[in-house]
Tab-separated table of C-alpha atoms in Angstrom:
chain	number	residue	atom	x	y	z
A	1396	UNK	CA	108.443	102.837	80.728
A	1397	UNK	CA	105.990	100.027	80.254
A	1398	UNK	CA	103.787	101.359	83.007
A	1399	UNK	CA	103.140	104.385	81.346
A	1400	UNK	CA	101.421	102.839	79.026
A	1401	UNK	CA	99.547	100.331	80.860
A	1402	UNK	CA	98.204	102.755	82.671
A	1403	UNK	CA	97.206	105.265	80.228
A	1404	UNK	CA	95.431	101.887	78.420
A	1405	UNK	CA	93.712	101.004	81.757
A	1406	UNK	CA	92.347	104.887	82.426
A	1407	UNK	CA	91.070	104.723	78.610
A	1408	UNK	CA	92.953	107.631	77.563
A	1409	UNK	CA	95.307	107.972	74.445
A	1410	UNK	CA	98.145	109.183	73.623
A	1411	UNK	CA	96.818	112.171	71.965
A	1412	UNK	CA	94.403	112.473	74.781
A	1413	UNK	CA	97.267	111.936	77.625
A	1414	UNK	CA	99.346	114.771	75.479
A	1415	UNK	CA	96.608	117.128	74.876
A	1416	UNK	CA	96.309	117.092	78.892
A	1417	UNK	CA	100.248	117.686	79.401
A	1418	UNK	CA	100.124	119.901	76.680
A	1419	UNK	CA	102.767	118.183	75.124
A	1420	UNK	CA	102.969	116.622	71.557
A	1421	UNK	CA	101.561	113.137	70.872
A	1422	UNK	CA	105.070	111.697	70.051
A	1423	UNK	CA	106.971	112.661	73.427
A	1424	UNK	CA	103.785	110.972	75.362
A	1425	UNK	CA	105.108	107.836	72.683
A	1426	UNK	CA	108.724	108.605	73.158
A	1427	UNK	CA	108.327	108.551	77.313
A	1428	UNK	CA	106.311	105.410	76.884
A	1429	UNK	CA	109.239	103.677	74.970
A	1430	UNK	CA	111.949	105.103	76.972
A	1431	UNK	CA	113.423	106.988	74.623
A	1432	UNK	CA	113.570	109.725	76.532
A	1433	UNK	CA	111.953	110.555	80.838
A	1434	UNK	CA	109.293	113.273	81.301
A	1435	UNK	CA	110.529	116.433	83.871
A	1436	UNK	CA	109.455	116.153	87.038
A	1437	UNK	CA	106.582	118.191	87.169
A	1438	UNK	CA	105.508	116.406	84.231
A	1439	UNK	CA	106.154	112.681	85.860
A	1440	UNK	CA	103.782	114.195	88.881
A	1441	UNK	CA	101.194	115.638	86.505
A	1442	UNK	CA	100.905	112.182	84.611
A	1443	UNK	CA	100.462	109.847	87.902
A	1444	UNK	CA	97.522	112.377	89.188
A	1445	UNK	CA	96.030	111.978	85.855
A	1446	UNK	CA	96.212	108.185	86.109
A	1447	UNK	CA	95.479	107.806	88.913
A	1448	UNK	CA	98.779	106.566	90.622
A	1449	UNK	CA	102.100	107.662	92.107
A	1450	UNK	CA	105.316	108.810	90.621
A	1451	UNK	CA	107.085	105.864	92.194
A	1452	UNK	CA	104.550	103.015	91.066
A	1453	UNK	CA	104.528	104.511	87.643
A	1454	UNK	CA	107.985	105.196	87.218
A	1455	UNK	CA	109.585	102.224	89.199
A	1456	UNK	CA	111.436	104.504	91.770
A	1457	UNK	CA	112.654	102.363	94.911
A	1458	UNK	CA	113.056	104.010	98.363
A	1459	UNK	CA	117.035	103.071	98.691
A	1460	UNK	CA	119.228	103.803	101.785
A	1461	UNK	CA	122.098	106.344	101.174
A	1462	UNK	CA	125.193	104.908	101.211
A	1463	UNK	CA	127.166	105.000	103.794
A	1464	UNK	CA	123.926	105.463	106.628
């Protein structure tokens, strides 16, 4: 999730700072940031209002047709 971390860089914050805010530990902020592993939902939401962006932009969702509409 490159964009986490581009965006975290542009808003000035670090990881420890980003974490501290999710109340999370420093190495899941790194872990998400990698893609090691996704943030929860309520988490993903948390960390685009913090920075400033949307779930979608930050995470790379698409809008996609269901199949078969």
């Amino acid at each position: 999730m490159k964009k986490l971390k581009i965006y975290r860089l542009k808003k000035g914050l670090t990881q420890k700072e980003l974490a501290k805010l999710l109340n999370v530990q420093q190495n899941t902020v790194a872990m998400w940031e990698t893609g090691k592993s996704k943030p929860p939902l309520d988490k993903a939401i948390k960390i685009a209002r913090i920075l400033g962006t949307t779930v979608e932009e930050l995470f790379d969702f698409k809008d996609t047709p269901l199949a078969g509409r």
